[in-house]
């Protein structure tokens, strides 16, 4: 097929779909939404689909689909989701996030904290810029398939700026 395209004089770049970019300004920095397709579903709500990347300052959220409300600064993802900030990252099946409150809920989640802890929970709630509540999960610092140590928890609070559990 590439030979046929070369004969026709059509390069791969010409076939690539342009990505849609929306920038929403705020005093503390813009929220930028980039995706394959976007629509405005209400006056303040956007829906982005296909390889969605949402950034706000040092936070990046990627997902298959994202709804975002520019008034409340809250959003929800569907499909495989990744949240990253600094050395912290979480992957999950879907999420709800609030840039204004720096909070979120990550369902069927696993990830890595600043203090090199691997965590898993169903769900993991981000309750502030450096605090999480993990439910029905575990935590370890070991990256082996069978960790040398781990903590199982029905509910635990984690402060990622230090090495504490509550």
Coordinates of N, CA and C in Angstrom, one line a residue:
X1 N 0.8 -1.2 0.0 CA 0.0 0.0 0.0 C 0.9 1.3 0.0
X2 N 2.0 1.2 0.7 CA 2.9 2.4 0.8 C 3.4 2.7 -0.6
X3 N 3.7 1.7 -1.4 CA 4.2 2.0 -2.8 C 3.1 2.7 -3.6
X4 N 1.8 2.3 -3.4 CA 0.7 2.9 -4.1 C 0.6 4.3 -3.7
X5 N 0.7 4.6 -2.4 CA 0.7 6.0 -1.9 C 1.8 6.8 -2.5
X6 N 3.0 6.2 -2.5 CA 4.1 7.0 -3.1 C 3.9 7.3 -4.5
X7 N 3.3 6.4 -5.3 CA 3.0 6.6 -6.7 C 2.0 7.7 -6.8
X8 N 1.1 7.8 -5.9 CA 0.0 8.8 -6.0 C 0.6 10.1 -5.5
X9 N 1.7 10.1 -4.9 CA 2.3 11.3 -4.4 C 1.7 11.8 -3.0
X10 N 1.1 10.9 -2.3 CA 0.5 11.2 -1.0 C 1.4 10.7 0.1
X11 N 1.9 11.6 0.9 CA 2.7 11.2 2.0 C 1.9 10.8 3.2
X12 N 2.6 10.1 4.1 CA 1.9 9.6 5.3 C 1.4 10.8 6.1
X13 N 2.1 11.9 6.1 CA 1.7 13.1 6.9 C 0.4 13.6 6.4
X14 N 0.1 13.5 5.1 CA -1.1 14.0 4.5 C -2.3 13.2 5.0
X15 N -2.0 11.9 5.3 CA -3.1 11.0 5.7 C -3.4 11.2 7.2
X16 N -2.4 11.7 8.0 CA -2.6 11.8 9.4 C -3.7 12.8 9.7
X17 N -4.5 12.5 10.6 CA -5.6 13.4 11.0 C -5.1 14.5 11.9
X18 N -5.5 15.7 11.7 CA -5.1 16.8 12.6 C -5.8 16.6 13.9
X19 N -5.1 16.9 15.0 CA -5.6 16.8 16.3 C -6.2 18.1 16.7
X20 N -7.3 18.1 17.5 CA -8.0 19.2 18.0 C -7.4 19.7 19.3
X21 N -7.2 21.0 19.4 CA -6.6 21.6 20.6 C -7.5 22.7 21.2
X22 N -7.9 22.6 22.5 CA -8.7 23.7 23.1 C -7.9 24.1 24.3
X23 N -7.7 25.4 24.5 CA -7.0 26.0 25.6 C -8.0 26.9 26.4
X24 N -8.1 26.6 27.7 CA -9.1 27.3 28.6 C -8.2 28.0 29.6
X25 N -8.2 29.4 29.6 CA -7.3 30.1 30.5 C -7.9 30.3 31.9
X26 N -7.0 30.1 32.9 CA -7.3 30.4 34.3 C -6.2 31.2 34.9
X27 N -6.4 31.8 36.0 CA -5.3 32.6 36.6 C -4.1 31.8 37.0
X28 N -4.3 30.5 37.4 CA -3.2 29.7 37.8 C -2.6 28.9 36.7
X29 N -3.0 29.2 35.4 CA -2.5 28.5 34.3 C -3.6 27.8 33.5
X30 N -3.4 27.7 32.2 CA -4.4 27.2 31.3 C -4.6 25.6 31.4
X31 N -5.8 25.2 31.1 CA -6.1 23.8 30.9 C -6.1 23.6 29.4
X32 N -5.3 22.7 28.9 CA -5.2 22.4 27.5 C -5.7 21.0 27.2
X33 N -6.6 20.9 26.3 CA -7.2 19.6 25.9 C -6.8 19.3 24.4
X34 N -6.2 18.2 24.2 CA -5.8 17.8 22.8 C -6.4 16.4 22.6
X35 N -7.0 16.2 21.4 CA -7.6 14.9 21.1 C -7.9 14.8 19.6
X36 N -8.4 13.6 19.3 CA -8.7 13.4 17.9 C -10.0 14.1 17.5
X37 N -10.9 14.2 18.4 CA -12.3 14.8 18.2 C -12.7 15.5 19.4
X38 N -13.4 16.7 19.3 CA -13.9 17.4 20.4 C -15.2 18.0 20.0
X39 N -16.1 18.1 21.0 CA -17.3 18.9 20.9 C -17.7 19.6 22.1
X40 N -18.4 20.7 22.0 CA -18.9 21.4 23.2 C -20.3 20.9 23.4
X41 N -20.6 20.2 24.5 CA -21.9 19.6 24.7 C -22.8 20.5 25.5
X42 N -22.3 21.5 26.2 CA -23.1 22.6 26.8 C -22.3 23.8 26.8
X43 N -22.8 24.9 27.3 CA -22.0 26.2 27.3 C -20.7 26.1 27.9
X44 N -20.6 25.2 29.0 CA -19.3 25.1 29.7 C -18.6 23.7 29.7
X45 N -19.3 22.8 29.0 CA -18.8 21.4 29.0 C -18.2 21.0 27.7
X46 N -17.1 20.3 27.7 CA -16.4 19.8 26.5 C -16.4 18.3 26.6
X47 N -16.5 17.6 25.5 CA -16.2 16.2 25.4 C -15.1 16.0 24.4
X48 N -14.1 15.3 24.8 CA -12.9 15.0 23.9 C -12.8 13.5 23.8
X49 N -12.6 13.0 22.6 CA -12.5 11.6 22.3 C -11.3 11.3 21.4
X50 N -10.7 10.1 21.7 CA -9.6 9.6 20.9 C -8.3 10.2 21.3
X51 N -7.5 9.4 22.0 CA -6.1 9.8 22.4 C -6.1 11.2 23.1
X52 N -6.9 11.3 24.1 CA -7.1 12.6 24.8 C -5.9 12.8 25.7
X53 N -5.4 14.1 25.7 CA -4.4 14.5 26.6 C -4.9 15.9 27.2
X54 N -5.0 15.9 28.6 CA -5.4 17.1 29.2 C -4.3 17.5 30.2
X55 N -3.8 18.8 30.0 CA -2.7 19.3 30.9 C -3.2 20.5 31.6
X56 N -2.7 20.6 32.9 CA -2.9 21.8 33.7 C -1.6 21.9 34.6
X57 N -0.8 23.0 34.3 CA 0.4 23.1 35.0 C 1.3 21.8 34.9
X58 N 1.6 21.2 36.0 CA 2.4 20.0 35.9 C 1.6 18.7 36.0
X59 N 0.3 18.8 35.8 CA -0.6 17.6 35.8 C -0.9 17.2 34.4
X60 N -0.8 15.9 34.0 CA -1.2 15.4 32.7 C -2.2 14.3 32.9
X61 N -3.3 14.3 32.3 CA -4.3 13.2 32.3 C -4.5 12.8 30.9
X62 N -4.3 11.5 30.6 CA -4.5 10.9 29.3 C -5.6 9.8 29.4
X63 N -6.5 9.8 28.4 CA -7.6 8.8 28.4 C -8.1 8.6 27.0
X64 N -9.0 7.6 26.9 CA -9.7 7.4 25.6 C -10.7 8.5 25.4
X65 N -11.4 8.9 26.5 CA -12.5 10.0 26.4 C -12.5 10.8 27.7
X66 N -12.7 12.1 27.6 CA -12.7 13.0 28.7 C -13.9 14.0 28.5
X67 N -14.7 14.2 29.6 CA -15.6 15.3 29.7 C -15.0 16.3 30.6
X68 N -15.1 17.6 30.3 CA -14.5 18.6 31.2 C -15.4 19.8 31.2
X69 N -15.6 20.3 32.5 CA -16.4 21.5 32.7 C -15.5 22.7 33.0
X70 N -15.5 23.7 32.2 CA -14.6 24.8 32.4 C -15.1 25.7 33.6
X71 N -16.3 25.7 34.0 CA -16.8 26.4 35.1 C -16.4 25.8 36.5
X72 N -16.6 24.5 36.6 CA -16.2 23.8 37.9 C -14.8 23.3 37.9
X73 N -14.2 23.3 36.7 CA -12.8 22.8 36.5 C -12.7 21.3 36.9
X74 N -13.8 20.6 36.7 CA -13.8 19.2 37.0 C -14.0 18.4 35.7
X75 N -13.6 17.1 35.8 CA -13.7 16.3 34.6 C -13.9 14.8 35.0
X76 N -14.2 14.0 34.0 CA -14.4 12.6 34.1 C -13.8 11.9 32.9
X77 N -13.1 10.8 33.1 CA -12.5 10.0 32.0 C -13.2 8.7 31.8
X78 N -13.2 8.2 30.6 CA -13.7 6.9 30.3 C -12.6 6.1 29.5
X79 N -12.5 4.9 29.8 CA -11.4 4.1 29.1 C -10.1 4.2 29.8
X80 N -9.1 3.5 29.3 CA -7.8 3.5 30.0 C -7.3 4.9 30.3
X81 N -7.0 5.1 31.5 CA -6.7 6.5 32.0 C -5.3 6.5 32.7
X82 N -4.5 7.6 32.5 CA -3.3 7.7 33.2 C -3.3 9.2 33.8
X83 N -2.9 9.3 35.0 CA -2.8 10.6 35.7 C -1.3 10.7 36.1
X84 N -0.6 11.8 35.8 CA 0.8 12.0 36.1 C 1.0 13.4 36.6
X85 N 1.8 13.5 37.7 CA 2.3 14.8 38.2 C 3.6 14.5 38.9
X86 N 4.6 15.2 38.3 CA 6.0 14.9 38.9 C 6.3 13.5 38.7
X87 N 6.8 12.9 39.8 CA 7.1 11.5 39.8 C 5.9 10.6 40.2
X88 N 4.8 11.2 40.5 CA 3.6 10.4 40.8 C 2.9 10.1 39.6
X89 N 2.3 8.8 39.5 CA 1.5 8.5 38.4 C 0.5 7.4 38.8
X90 N -0.7 7.4 38.2 CA -1.7 6.4 38.4 C -2.2 6.0 37.1
X91 N -2.5 4.7 36.9 CA -3.3 4.2 35.8 C -4.6 3.6 36.4
X92 N -5.7 3.7 35.6 CA -7.0 3.2 36.1 C -7.9 3.0 34.9
X93 N -9.1 2.4 35.3 CA -10.1 2.1 34.3 C -10.9 3.4 33.9
X94 N -11.1 4.2 34.8 CA -11.8 5.5 34.6 C -11.5 6.4 35.9
X95 N -11.8 7.7 35.7 CA -11.5 8.6 36.8 C -12.4 9.8 36.8
X96 N -12.4 10.5 38.0 CA -13.0 11.8 38.1 C -11.9 12.7 38.7
X97 N -11.8 13.9 38.2 CA -10.8 14.8 38.7 C -11.3 16.2 38.8
X98 N -10.6 17.0 39.7 CA -11.0 18.4 40.0 C -9.8 19.2 40.1
X99 N -9.5 19.9 39.0 CA -8.2 20.7 39.0 C -8.3 21.8 40.1
X100 N -9.5 22.4 40.4 CA -9.6 23.5 41.4 C -9.2 23.0 42.8
X101 N -9.7 21.8 43.1 CA -9.5 21.3 44.5 C -8.3 20.3 44.5
X102 N -7.7 20.1 43.4 CA -6.5 19.2 43.3 C -6.9 17.8 43.9
X103 N -8.1 17.3 43.5 CA -8.6 16.0 44.0 C -9.0 15.1 42.8
X104 N -9.3 13.9 43.2 CA -9.7 13.0 42.1 C -10.0 11.6 42.7
X105 N -10.8 10.8 41.9 CA -11.0 9.4 42.3 C -10.6 8.6 41.1
X106 N -9.8 7.6 41.4 CA -9.3 6.7 40.3 C -9.7 5.3 40.6
X107 N -10.5 4.7 39.7 CA -11.1 3.4 39.9 C -10.2 2.3 39.3
X108 N -10.2 1.2 40.1 CA -9.3 0.0 39.7 C -7.9 0.5 39.3
X109 N -7.3 1.2 40.3 CA -6.1 2.0 40.0 C -4.8 1.3 40.6
X110 N -3.7 1.6 39.9 CA -2.4 1.3 40.4 C -1.5 2.4 40.0
X111 N -0.4 2.5 40.8 CA 0.5 3.6 40.4 C 1.7 3.7 41.3
X112 N 2.4 4.8 41.3 CA 3.7 5.0 41.9 C 3.7 6.4 42.6
X113 N 4.2 6.5 43.8 CA 4.2 7.8 44.5 C 5.6 8.4 44.5
X114 N 5.8 9.6 44.9 CA 7.0 10.3 44.9 C 8.1 9.6 45.8
X115 N 7.6 8.9 46.8 CA 8.5 8.2 47.7 C 8.7 6.7 47.3
X116 N 8.6 6.5 46.0 CA 8.9 5.2 45.4 C 8.0 4.0 46.0
X117 N 6.8 4.3 46.3 CA 5.9 3.3 46.7 C 5.0 2.9 45.6
X118 N 4.8 1.6 45.3 CA 3.8 1.2 44.4 C 2.5 1.0 45.1
X119 N 1.4 1.5 44.6 CA 0.1 1.4 45.3 C -0.9 0.8 44.3
X120 N -1.9 0.1 44.9 CA -3.0 -0.4 44.1 C -4.2 -0.2 45.0
X121 N -5.4 0.2 44.4 CA -6.6 0.3 45.2 C -7.8 0.3 44.3
X122 N -8.9 0.0 45.0 CA -10.2 0.0 44.3 C -11.2 0.7 45.2
X123 N -11.3 2.0 45.1 CA -10.5 3.0 44.3 C -9.4 3.6 45.1
X124 N -8.7 4.5 44.5 CA -7.7 5.4 45.1 C -8.3 6.8 45.0
X125 N -8.4 7.5 46.1 CA -8.9 8.9 46.1 C -7.7 9.9 46.4
X126 N -7.6 10.9 45.5 CA -6.6 11.9 45.8 C -7.4 13.0 46.6
X127 N -7.0 13.2 47.8 CA -7.7 14.2 48.7 C -7.1 15.5 48.8
X128 N -5.9 15.7 48.2 CA -5.2 16.9 48.1 C -3.9 16.8 47.3
X129 N -3.1 17.8 47.2 CA -1.9 17.8 46.3 C -1.0 16.7 46.6
X130 N -0.9 16.2 47.9 CA 0.1 15.1 48.2 C -0.5 14.1 49.1
X131 N -1.9 14.0 49.1 CA -2.5 13.0 50.0 C -3.5 12.1 49.2
X132 N -3.5 10.8 49.6 CA -4.4 9.9 48.9 C -5.0 9.0 50.0
X133 N -6.2 8.5 49.7 CA -6.8 7.4 50.5 C -7.0 6.2 49.6
X134 N -6.4 5.1 50.0 CA -6.4 3.9 49.2 C -7.4 3.0 49.9
X135 N -8.3 2.4 49.1 CA -9.3 1.5 49.6 C -9.1 0.1 48.9
X136 N -9.3 -0.9 49.7 CA -9.2 -2.3 49.2 C -7.9 -2.4 48.3
X137 N -6.8 -2.2 48.9 CA -5.6 -2.2 48.1 C -4.4 -2.7 48.8
X138 N -3.2 -2.4 48.2 CA -1.9 -2.7 48.9 C -0.9 -1.7 48.5
X139 N 0.2 -1.8 49.2 CA 1.3 -0.9 48.9 C 2.6 -1.7 49.2
X140 N 3.6 -1.4 48.3 CA 4.9 -2.0 48.5 C 6.0 -1.1 47.8
X141 N 7.2 -1.3 48.2 CA 8.3 -0.6 47.5 C 9.1 -1.5 46.6
X142 N 8.7 -2.8 46.6 CA 9.4 -3.8 45.8 C 8.8 -3.9 44.4
X143 N 9.6 -4.0 43.4 CA 9.1 -4.1 42.1 C 9.1 -5.5 41.5
X144 N 9.5 -6.5 42.4 CA 9.5 -7.9 41.9 C 8.1 -8.3 41.7
X145 N 7.9 -9.4 40.9 CA 6.5 -9.9 40.7 C 5.9 -10.4 42.0
X146 N 6.7 -11.0 42.9 CA 6.2 -11.4 44.2 C 7.1 -10.5 45.2
X147 N 6.5 -9.4 45.7 CA 7.3 -8.5 46.5 C 7.8 -9.1 47.8
X148 N 8.9 -8.7 48.3 CA 9.5 -9.2 49.5 C 8.6 -8.7 50.7
X149 N 8.0 -7.5 50.6 CA 7.0 -7.1 51.6 C 5.9 -6.2 50.9
X150 N 4.8 -6.2 51.5 CA 3.7 -5.4 51.1 C 2.7 -5.3 52.2
X151 N 1.9 -4.2 52.2 CA 0.8 -4.0 53.1 C -0.5 -4.1 52.4
X152 N -1.4 -4.9 52.9 CA -2.7 -5.0 52.3 C -3.6 -4.1 53.2
X153 N -4.5 -3.4 52.7 CA -5.3 -2.5 53.5 C -6.8 -2.4 53.0
X154 N -7.7 -2.3 53.9 CA -9.1 -2.0 53.5 C -9.2 -0.5 53.3
X155 N -8.5 0.3 54.1 CA -8.5 1.7 53.9 C -7.2 2.3 54.6
X156 N -6.5 3.1 53.8 CA -5.3 3.8 54.4 C -5.1 5.1 53.7
X157 N -4.6 6.1 54.5 CA -4.2 7.4 54.0 C -2.7 7.4 53.7
X158 N -2.3 8.0 52.6 CA -0.9 8.1 52.2 C -0.6 9.5 52.0
X159 N 0.5 10.0 52.6 CA 1.0 11.4 52.3 C 2.3 11.1 51.5
X160 N 2.3 11.5 50.2 CA 3.4 11.2 49.4 C 4.7 12.0 49.6
X161 N 4.5 13.1 50.3 CA 5.7 14.0 50.5 C 6.5 13.5 51.7
X162 N 6.0 12.5 52.4 CA 6.8 11.8 53.4 C 6.4 10.3 53.4
X163 N 7.0 9.6 54.3 CA 6.8 8.1 54.2 C 5.8 7.7 55.3
X164 N 4.6 8.3 55.3 CA 3.6 8.0 56.4 C 2.4 7.4 55.9
X165 N 1.8 6.5 56.7 CA 0.5 5.9 56.5 C -0.4 6.3 57.6
X166 N -1.6 6.6 57.4 CA -2.6 6.9 58.5 C -3.7 6.0 58.5

